[in-house]
Amino acid sequence: MAAQAAAAAQAAAAQAAQAEAAESWYLALLGFAEHFRTSSPPKIRLCVHCLQAVFPFKPPQRIEARTHLQLGSVLYHHTKNSEQARSHLEKAWLISQQIQQFEDVKFEAASLLSELYCQENSVDTAKPLLRKAIQISQQTPYWHCRLLFQLALLLMERKLQEVHPLLTLCGQIVENWQGNPIQKESLRVFFLVLQVTHYLDAGQVKSVKPCLKQLQQCIQTISTLHDDEILPSNPADLFHWLPKEHMCVLVYLVTVMHSMQAGYLEKAQKYTDKALMQLEKLKMLDCSPILSSFQVILLEHIIMCRLVTGHKATALQEISQVCQLCQQSPRLFSNHAAQLHTLLGLYCVSVNCMDNAEAQFTTALRLTNHQELWAFIVTNLASVYIREGNRHQEVLYSLLERINPDHSFPVSSHCLRAAAFYVRGLFSFFQGRYNEAKRFLRETLKMSNAEDLNRLTACSLVLLGHIFYVLGNHRESNNMVVPAMQLASKIPDMSVQLWSSALLRDLNKACGNAIDAHEAAQMHQNFSQQLLQDHIEACSLPEHNLITWTDGPPPVQFQAQNGPNTSLASLL
C-alpha cells in the first residue's frame, strides 16, 4: 500500500511539474506575442510566429482554442489575410463549444467570425452562426446582449420605404416603456440616432431638425444621470449599447453630418472641433476601434467643408491624417478606402487636376458597393467630364443615364436626386440648351428649398443667373445672382462667391453701373487672391502627391513638391 501511495504521489508530482512546465512555455510565448503586438510600430509577423509556436507542443484544448482566437483576431485586425483569420476563428469556435465554462473565447470567436463573414459578403453564413451563439449565451448576459445587437445590425436590409412607420411605432414603445431612467435615456438615444441617420440617408435635412434637437436634449439629460443611482437585479440590465462618453461623440458626429448637408459649414466646424477634442481624451484611456471610426468619419465631413470654404491646404493635411489612421488599421482602411479616394477626387477638382480627379473617382467606384456613395461619386465624375468638354462624351451620356432623376434614380436620397438635376442642368448649359437647363435647375431649386439644401440652392441660383446673363436678360440674372451671393457668403462657399462676384461685375458693367461694377470687381479680386494663395500652398505640400495614388494601401510618406503644377484659370 505504501509503495502504491508513493507511486501515485510521484505520478501526481510529475503531472503537476508537467503542467507547470506547460504553463511556463505558454506564458513565455504569449508574453513575447503581446510584446510584439504592442510594439511601436506593431511587429505583427513576429507576434503571429510566437502564437503559431504554441501548436507543436500539443497544448490542452483550452489553450488551443484561445490561441486560435488570438491568431484569428490579430490576422483579422492587423493584416489582409482573411483566409487564415477565418480558418483560426472557425477552429476557435468549433473547439470552444466542446469546453464547459469557456464563454469569453466561445462568444468572442463567434462575434469576430460573423464580422469577417460579413466583410466577405457571406451574410447568409453569419446569420445562423450568430443565432446559435445567441441561443447558447442566455446564461451570459453581456455576450447575449452584444450578440443580439450584432445580429440586429446584420438584419438591416435598407428597405427605406418600410422604415418610417416602423420608427414611429418604435418611438411610441420607447416613450411608454417604464424602467431604469438611464436605460430609458440610453434606449432613446439609440432610437433617435437611428431616426436621425435615416433622415440624413434620405437627404432630408429640414425634416430631421426636430429629431436632431430631441437627440441633443436627450444626450444632455443622460450626461447628468449617474450609473450607480439604481442597481438592477438582473445583470443583463447593466448592458448599454454604447458607453455614455461614446454617445456624446456620436451625437456630435450626426450634428456635423447634418450641418454639412445643410450647408452650415461654420457650425460643422464648431461641432467637429468639440468632437475631436472629446475623442482625443477618450483615446488616451480607451483603444476601442469605434473611436477611430468616429474620428475618420468626422475628418471626412470636415474635409468636404474645407474644400467648399477655400481651405484646400488644410483639407489635404486632414486627408493625410485619415491615411495615417488607415495605415494603423487595415480593417479601417477597408471600410473607408472608397471614401478616401472620393475625398482625393474632390480635392483634385478643387485644384483643377481633372485627370487625377477622374482616376480617383474611378478608383472609388471600383471599391464601393454602397448605393448612396456610388451615386455621389458618379454625380461628381459626371461634372468632371462636363467641364472637360467633348473628351468623354460616350461615358458621360452613360453616366447621366444611370443617374437620371426623371426616371430610375438609383437611390431614395432627396439631396442626391436634387444634385442629379443640377448636374443635368450644368450639362445642358454647356451644350447651349438653355431652356432645358432652366427646367432642370428650377427642379433643383424646388427640391433644395423644400429641405434647406443651402449649397445646392446657391449653385443653382448662380448658374441660372449665368444663363439669364448669356440670354441678355440682365434683370432676371441679377435677381438670381444677388441671393446666390448672399447665401454663398452665409455658408461660406468660396467658389460660388467667386463666380457670383464675376457675374455681378459683368452685369453691372453691362447696365452702366460703374460704382457697383467696381465694387464687384474688387470682391472678385479678393476672392481670387485668397483662392490662389490657398491653391499654391496646397499644391506645394508633399501630401499633394497623394493625387497619384490609386492602388493598394495609403502611401507611408510623401516626396516634397518643387512647386504647384496646376492651373487656377478655370476658377477665375
XYZ file of C-alpha atoms in Angstrom:
572
model
C 0.000 0.000 0.000
C 2.797 2.376 0.935
C 4.553 1.625 -2.337
C 1.333 2.267 -4.294
C 0.763 5.540 -2.453
C 4.333 6.633 -3.154
C 3.936 5.776 -6.844
C 0.656 7.695 -7.035
C 2.250 10.687 -5.315
C 5.197 10.502 -7.693
C 2.861 10.379 -10.711
C 0.841 13.339 -9.384
C 4.042 15.299 -8.792
C 5.247 14.513 -12.326
C 1.859 15.582 -13.762
C 1.958 18.819 -11.746
C 5.524 19.502 -12.885
C 4.494 18.849 -16.492
C 1.509 21.206 -16.155
C 3.722 23.858 -14.587
C 6.271 23.474 -17.395
C 3.477 23.638 -19.972
C 2.153 26.791 -18.367
C 5.601 28.400 -18.316
C 6.335 27.827 -22.030
C 2.830 29.001 -22.936
C 3.100 32.154 -20.833
C 6.544 32.880 -22.307
C 5.265 32.598 -25.898
C 2.155 34.608 -25.038
C 4.300 37.317 -23.430
C 6.523 37.576 -26.500
C 3.472 37.698 -28.800
C 1.884 40.525 -26.784
C 5.201 42.403 -26.690
C 5.467 42.291 -30.489
C 1.754 43.184 -30.950
C 2.020 46.282 -28.745
C 5.394 47.446 -30.100
C 5.511 50.779 -31.889
C 5.116 50.091 -34.740
C 3.494 46.675 -34.132
C 5.569 43.676 -35.254
C 2.642 41.558 -36.381
C 4.669 38.912 -38.260
C 6.710 38.120 -35.123
C 3.558 38.136 -32.969
C 1.955 35.579 -35.311
C 5.111 33.384 -35.243
C 5.036 33.281 -31.424
C 1.380 32.274 -31.334
C 1.848 29.625 -34.047
C 4.703 28.140 -31.976
C 2.115 27.061 -29.360
C 0.600 24.286 -31.534
C 3.656 21.939 -31.875
C 3.540 21.487 -28.078
C 0.079 19.850 -28.472
C -1.476 22.074 -25.772
C -4.712 21.342 -23.847
C -7.983 22.238 -25.613
C -8.424 25.485 -23.669
C -5.012 26.810 -24.724
C -5.504 25.542 -28.285
C -8.880 27.298 -28.666
C -7.670 30.543 -27.091
C -4.557 30.598 -29.314
C -6.677 30.081 -32.446
C -8.849 33.021 -31.302
C -5.797 35.218 -30.652
C -4.291 34.360 -34.049
C -7.612 34.938 -35.818
C -8.066 38.280 -34.059
C -4.530 39.507 -34.861
C -4.779 38.436 -38.511
C -8.265 39.965 -38.853
C -7.426 43.319 -37.288
C -3.857 43.829 -38.499
C -3.497 42.044 -41.867
C -5.401 41.388 -45.070
C -5.010 37.612 -44.713
C -8.722 36.953 -44.224
C -8.445 33.289 -45.275
C -6.074 32.396 -42.418
C -8.008 34.613 -39.985
C -11.223 32.780 -40.910
C -9.567 29.364 -40.513
C -8.281 30.152 -36.992
C -11.573 31.704 -35.853
C -13.572 28.738 -37.150
C -11.285 26.362 -35.198
C -11.609 28.530 -32.065
C -15.423 28.469 -32.367
C -15.512 24.694 -33.015
C -13.146 23.689 -30.168
C -14.558 26.153 -27.594
C -18.073 24.696 -27.962
C -16.739 21.394 -26.580
C -15.380 23.063 -23.389
C -17.522 23.855 -20.358
C -17.427 27.408 -18.867
C -15.345 28.905 -21.670
C -17.729 31.708 -22.633
C -15.247 34.530 -23.310
C -13.388 32.565 -26.021
C -16.515 30.915 -27.409
C -18.567 34.067 -27.935
C -15.718 36.355 -28.960
C -14.831 33.807 -31.647
C -18.471 33.776 -32.821
C -18.656 37.580 -32.851
C -15.400 38.086 -34.782
C -16.111 35.252 -37.197
C -19.530 36.675 -38.092
C -17.927 40.104 -38.687
C -15.395 38.501 -41.017
C -18.136 36.623 -42.894
C -19.988 39.911 -43.408
C -16.844 41.591 -44.710
C -16.557 38.763 -47.229
C -20.222 39.346 -48.228
C -21.214 35.995 -46.666
C -24.085 37.414 -44.610
C -26.103 34.209 -45.003
C -23.260 32.317 -43.274
C -23.001 34.895 -40.468
C -26.704 34.883 -39.519
C -27.041 31.208 -38.420
C -23.709 31.450 -36.573
C -24.949 34.431 -34.561
C -28.324 32.799 -33.931
C -26.637 29.702 -32.497
C -24.331 31.849 -30.323
C -27.355 33.831 -29.062
C -29.195 30.599 -28.249
C -26.360 29.200 -26.094
C -25.406 32.526 -24.445
C -28.609 33.111 -22.465
C -26.845 32.491 -19.141
C -24.120 35.037 -20.068
C -25.961 38.407 -20.128
C -23.128 40.530 -21.561
C -22.476 38.285 -24.559
C -26.153 37.554 -25.074
C -26.933 41.278 -25.413
C -23.869 42.009 -27.514
C -24.598 39.182 -29.975
C -28.262 40.246 -30.202
C -27.192 43.768 -31.211
C -24.748 42.350 -33.736
C -27.470 40.240 -35.354
C -29.915 43.197 -35.311
C -27.405 45.361 -37.265
C -26.834 42.459 -39.645
C -30.532 42.195 -40.444
C -30.680 45.743 -41.808
C -31.672 45.476 -45.482
C -32.119 49.167 -46.398
C -35.863 48.811 -47.082
C -36.264 52.560 -46.577
C -39.955 52.678 -47.533
C -40.748 50.427 -44.562
C -38.572 52.314 -42.087
C -40.772 55.333 -41.330
C -43.872 53.508 -39.937
C -41.622 51.124 -38.012
C -39.671 54.020 -36.456
C -42.945 55.704 -35.461
C -44.077 52.522 -33.695
C -40.653 52.119 -32.002
C -40.838 55.707 -30.761
C -44.166 55.043 -29.064
C -42.842 51.845 -27.440
C -39.720 53.614 -26.126
C -41.744 56.515 -24.694
C -44.202 54.157 -22.957
C -41.502 51.888 -21.510
C -41.144 52.096 -17.723
C -37.768 51.260 -16.226
C -34.369 52.473 -15.087
C -34.046 56.186 -16.145
C -30.528 55.692 -17.503
C -31.602 52.672 -19.530
C -34.611 54.551 -20.898
C -32.497 57.556 -21.966
C -29.878 55.209 -23.443
C -32.625 53.491 -25.430
C -33.994 56.865 -26.568
C -30.536 57.899 -27.797
C -30.291 54.641 -29.766
C -33.747 55.187 -31.277
C -33.128 58.859 -32.109
C -29.722 58.114 -33.686
C -31.482 55.591 -35.961
C -34.188 58.149 -36.768
C -31.732 60.997 -37.480
C -29.440 58.861 -39.647
C -32.494 57.578 -41.560
C -33.472 61.160 -42.433
C -29.878 62.079 -43.321
C -29.566 58.982 -45.526
C -32.704 60.177 -47.283
C -31.163 63.659 -47.711
C -33.963 65.312 -45.710
C -32.017 67.863 -43.693
C -35.013 70.071 -42.903
C -37.309 67.208 -41.847
C -34.642 65.860 -39.485
C -34.359 69.018 -37.366
C -36.982 68.138 -34.658
C -35.453 64.638 -34.182
C -31.926 66.055 -34.034
C -32.994 68.606 -31.427
C -34.559 65.808 -29.326
C -31.352 63.787 -29.619
C -29.223 66.727 -28.455
C -31.552 67.291 -25.469
C -31.527 63.576 -24.672
C -27.721 63.383 -24.538
C -27.686 66.403 -22.198
C -30.132 64.559 -19.898
C -28.191 61.303 -19.918
C -24.908 63.081 -19.138
C -26.429 64.335 -15.843
C -27.531 60.857 -14.693
C -25.229 58.536 -12.759
C -24.950 54.792 -13.409
C -24.826 53.896 -9.727
C -28.104 55.612 -8.783
C -30.118 52.401 -9.344
C -28.547 48.936 -9.207
C -30.598 46.463 -11.285
C -31.386 42.970 -10.013
C -30.874 41.395 -13.440
C -27.212 41.506 -14.664
C -28.436 41.921 -18.262
C -29.855 45.318 -17.263
C -26.288 46.576 -16.855
C -25.786 46.285 -20.630
C -25.527 49.549 -22.596
C -25.442 49.595 -26.395
C -22.695 52.243 -26.222
C -20.810 53.884 -23.327
C -22.187 57.287 -22.342
C -18.983 59.112 -23.393
C -19.116 57.467 -26.819
C -22.756 58.504 -27.193
C -21.732 62.163 -26.759
C -19.215 61.865 -29.612
C -21.817 60.111 -31.782
C -24.305 62.952 -31.258
C -21.629 65.484 -32.230
C -20.955 63.350 -35.304
C -24.554 63.248 -36.564
C -24.795 67.010 -35.891
C -21.734 67.540 -38.120
C -23.302 65.328 -40.806
C -26.466 67.425 -40.694
C -24.601 70.744 -40.774
C -22.513 69.583 -43.747
C -25.556 68.507 -45.782
C -27.489 71.674 -44.904
C -24.580 73.968 -45.736
C -23.992 75.323 -42.204
C -20.248 74.878 -42.532
C -19.151 77.064 -39.608
C -21.469 75.072 -37.340
C -19.988 71.847 -38.746
C -16.503 73.140 -37.897
C -17.559 74.047 -34.347
C -19.004 70.601 -33.580
C -16.106 68.815 -35.277
C -13.656 70.635 -33.010
C -15.690 69.644 -29.931
C -15.956 66.011 -31.041
C -12.261 65.662 -31.906
C -11.272 67.157 -28.551
C -13.522 64.636 -26.764
C -12.119 61.817 -28.904
C -8.521 62.695 -28.010
C -9.391 62.462 -24.301
C -11.190 59.137 -24.741
C -8.403 57.585 -26.840
C -5.922 58.182 -24.033
C -7.941 55.749 -21.877
C -9.744 53.576 -24.429
C -8.395 51.932 -27.598
C -11.843 50.890 -28.877
C -11.854 50.672 -32.721
C -15.164 52.566 -32.845
C -13.360 55.737 -31.677
C -11.037 55.599 -34.698
C -14.090 55.078 -36.932
C -15.755 58.149 -35.392
C -12.554 60.145 -35.936
C -12.304 59.147 -39.608
C -15.978 59.949 -40.319
C -15.617 63.358 -38.634
C -12.497 64.114 -40.670
C -14.228 63.006 -43.893
C -17.000 65.544 -43.300
C -14.779 68.416 -42.229
C -12.508 67.824 -45.255
C -15.513 68.384 -47.534
C -16.287 71.572 -45.582
C -12.705 72.840 -46.024
C -12.817 72.273 -49.792
C -16.020 74.332 -50.021
C -14.773 77.162 -47.777
C -11.491 77.521 -49.703
C -9.083 75.825 -47.273
C -7.612 73.207 -49.587
C -4.211 73.018 -47.872
C -5.825 72.200 -44.518
C -8.148 69.695 -46.218
C -5.161 67.961 -47.807
C -3.373 67.667 -44.457
C -6.541 66.172 -42.941
C -6.780 63.693 -45.845
C -3.202 62.708 -44.948
C -4.344 62.284 -41.334
C -7.082 59.877 -42.482
C -4.416 57.964 -44.448
C -2.303 57.636 -41.289
C -5.261 56.328 -39.288
C -5.987 53.805 -42.048
C -2.337 52.703 -42.119
C -2.691 51.694 -38.461
C -5.748 49.525 -39.159
C -6.249 47.540 -42.389
C -9.851 46.978 -41.323
C -10.464 50.728 -41.026
C -8.879 51.237 -44.451
C -11.057 48.502 -45.953
C -14.177 50.263 -44.625
C -13.133 53.761 -45.746
C -10.985 53.242 -48.871
C -13.743 54.345 -51.269
C -14.473 57.478 -49.215
C -10.760 58.312 -49.063
C -10.391 58.155 -52.859
C -13.627 60.170 -53.199
C -12.165 62.922 -50.979
C -8.983 62.938 -53.054
C -11.150 63.240 -56.169
C -12.933 66.274 -54.701
C -9.561 67.789 -53.760
C -8.282 67.218 -57.325
C -11.339 69.040 -58.715
C -10.677 71.964 -56.348
C -7.091 72.345 -57.674
C -8.138 71.716 -61.294
C -6.304 68.371 -61.661
C -9.112 66.832 -63.693
C -7.255 63.741 -64.953
C -6.324 62.864 -61.375
C -9.896 63.576 -60.251
C -11.179 61.117 -62.861
C -8.670 58.469 -61.688
C -9.630 58.948 -58.021
C -13.392 58.802 -58.651
C -12.982 55.741 -60.895
C -10.952 54.017 -58.165
C -13.598 54.897 -55.571
C -16.344 53.425 -57.768
C -14.373 50.197 -58.043
C -14.098 49.954 -54.241
C -17.664 50.701 -53.145
C -20.898 48.737 -53.131
C -22.735 51.400 -51.093
C -25.519 52.820 -53.270
C -25.570 56.367 -51.880
C -21.796 56.745 -52.107
C -21.886 55.300 -55.630
C -24.473 57.908 -56.694
C -22.439 60.709 -55.053
C -19.249 59.632 -56.872
C -20.995 59.256 -60.256
C -22.565 62.717 -59.872
C -19.135 64.266 -59.246
C -17.444 62.256 -62.007
C -20.121 63.418 -64.455
C -19.404 67.051 -63.501
C -15.688 66.447 -64.214
C -16.496 65.077 -67.682
C -18.859 68.008 -68.371
C -16.084 70.512 -67.596
C -13.683 68.661 -69.918
C -15.875 69.199 -72.980
C -16.053 66.534 -75.674
C -13.314 64.195 -74.380
C -15.619 61.663 -72.727
C -18.966 62.075 -74.487
C -19.967 58.399 -74.624
C -19.017 57.702 -70.999
C -20.718 60.926 -69.883
C -24.002 60.048 -71.605
C -23.883 56.617 -69.968
C -23.290 58.128 -66.505
C -26.059 60.705 -66.921
C -28.488 57.960 -67.889
C -27.592 55.958 -64.772
C -28.360 58.946 -62.501
C -31.377 60.225 -64.425
C -33.541 61.963 -61.772
C -36.595 61.960 -64.058
C -36.730 58.185 -64.371
C -34.976 55.446 -62.421
C -32.746 57.279 -59.940
C -30.789 54.534 -58.088
C -31.224 55.828 -54.513
C -34.001 57.419 -52.474
C -31.867 60.345 -51.219
C -33.664 63.668 -51.732
C -30.337 65.532 -51.657
C -28.606 63.312 -54.243
C -31.606 63.454 -56.582
C -31.584 67.265 -56.361
C -27.833 67.191 -57.132
C -28.510 64.973 -60.174
C -30.958 67.591 -61.505
C -28.226 70.222 -61.042
C -25.678 68.141 -62.990
C -28.198 67.681 -65.814
C -28.726 71.441 -65.798
C -24.963 72.041 -65.915
C -24.628 69.650 -68.872
C -27.481 71.350 -70.776
C -25.879 74.757 -70.085
C -22.537 73.635 -71.564
C -24.448 72.223 -74.568
C -26.142 75.590 -75.105
C -29.610 74.136 -74.440
C -30.646 76.935 -72.088
C -34.396 76.246 -71.766
C -33.693 72.628 -70.863
C -31.031 73.779 -68.386
C -33.507 76.157 -66.745
C -36.042 73.325 -66.326
C -33.509 71.112 -64.566
C -32.218 73.933 -62.360
C -35.712 75.018 -61.316
C -36.346 71.418 -60.240
C -33.125 71.549 -58.194
C -34.243 74.807 -56.586
C -37.662 73.374 -55.732
C -36.127 70.321 -54.079
C -33.348 72.318 -52.365
C -35.749 74.850 -50.889
C -38.017 72.057 -49.607
C -35.207 70.623 -47.456
C -32.950 73.680 -46.845
C -30.099 72.389 -49.022
C -28.346 75.762 -48.994
C -25.306 74.915 -51.082
C -27.318 73.366 -53.921
C -29.632 76.386 -53.790
C -26.672 78.789 -54.134
C -25.128 76.775 -57.007
C -28.448 76.585 -58.866
C -29.145 80.306 -58.438
C -25.750 81.384 -59.759
C -25.951 79.027 -62.750
C -29.458 80.290 -63.561
C -28.092 83.825 -63.237
C -25.326 82.942 -65.712
C -27.891 81.536 -68.181
C -30.053 84.684 -67.993
C -26.917 86.820 -68.456
C -25.972 84.882 -71.609
C -29.546 85.306 -72.882
C -29.319 89.065 -72.276
C -31.976 89.138 -69.525
C -29.932 91.242 -67.090
C -32.743 91.970 -64.670
C -33.616 88.294 -64.165
C -29.907 87.460 -63.968
C -29.463 89.993 -61.155
C -32.490 88.501 -59.333
C -30.673 85.169 -59.279
C -27.084 86.250 -58.623
C -27.697 88.609 -55.672
C -29.382 85.941 -53.440
C -26.779 83.394 -54.632
C -24.015 85.687 -53.366
C -25.825 86.287 -50.061
C -26.324 82.565 -49.487
C -22.758 81.711 -50.565
C -21.426 84.286 -48.059
C -23.531 82.713 -45.300
C -22.300 79.155 -46.000
C -19.471 80.297 -46.863
C -18.790 78.820 -50.332
C -15.719 80.417 -51.906
C -16.225 79.057 -55.449
C -19.818 80.319 -55.643
C -18.718 83.682 -54.197
C -16.009 83.901 -56.886
C -18.475 83.007 -59.641
C -21.204 85.344 -58.317
C -18.836 88.317 -57.954
C -17.614 87.867 -61.569
C -21.220 87.800 -62.795
C -22.157 90.852 -60.698
C -19.150 92.715 -62.119
C -20.160 91.900 -65.709
C -23.849 92.582 -65.073
C -23.213 95.997 -63.574
C -20.836 96.878 -66.409
C -23.487 95.908 -68.958
C -26.098 98.008 -67.118
C -23.755 101.028 -66.815
C -23.487 100.833 -63.013
C -19.812 101.764 -62.754
C -19.622 102.048 -58.941
C -21.353 98.661 -58.351
C -19.227 97.100 -61.099
C -16.035 98.377 -59.405
C -17.174 97.052 -56.021
C -17.988 93.633 -57.505
C -14.631 93.603 -59.343
C -12.850 94.325 -56.061
C -14.719 91.480 -54.351
C -13.810 89.161 -57.210
C -10.171 90.167 -56.947
C -10.145 89.477 -53.190
C -11.714 86.039 -53.607
C -9.301 85.254 -56.446
C -6.277 86.170 -54.343
C -7.459 84.086 -51.382
C -8.104 81.058 -53.580
C -4.830 81.470 -55.483
C -2.794 81.695 -52.273
C -4.502 78.587 -50.871
C -4.089 76.818 -54.226
C -0.324 77.456 -54.265
C 0.049 76.386 -50.632
C -1.875 73.126 -51.188
C -0.015 72.159 -54.377
C 3.348 72.846 -52.671
C 2.661 70.373 -49.838
C 4.340 66.947 -50.060
C 0.884 65.418 -49.431
C -0.216 66.777 -52.845
C 1.412 63.659 -54.333
C -1.469 61.644 -52.868
C -3.446 62.602 -56.003
C -1.447 59.970 -57.944
C -2.226 57.124 -55.503
C -4.917 54.819 -56.925
C -3.944 51.330 -55.769
C -3.155 49.440 -52.562
C -2.886 50.870 -49.037
C -2.158 54.588 -48.468
C 1.481 55.598 -49.057
C 3.536 55.887 -45.872
C 5.413 59.062 -46.795
C 5.363 61.749 -49.470
C 8.066 63.479 -51.509
C 8.119 67.284 -51.393
C 6.815 69.208 -54.421
C 9.009 71.724 -56.237
C 6.015 73.950 -56.718
C 2.413 73.947 -57.938
C 1.920 72.363 -61.338
C -1.782 73.042 -61.758
C -3.738 75.968 -63.066
C -6.269 78.159 -61.293
C -7.541 79.514 -64.606
C -10.787 77.536 -64.517
C -11.768 79.206 -61.232
C -11.125 82.805 -62.285
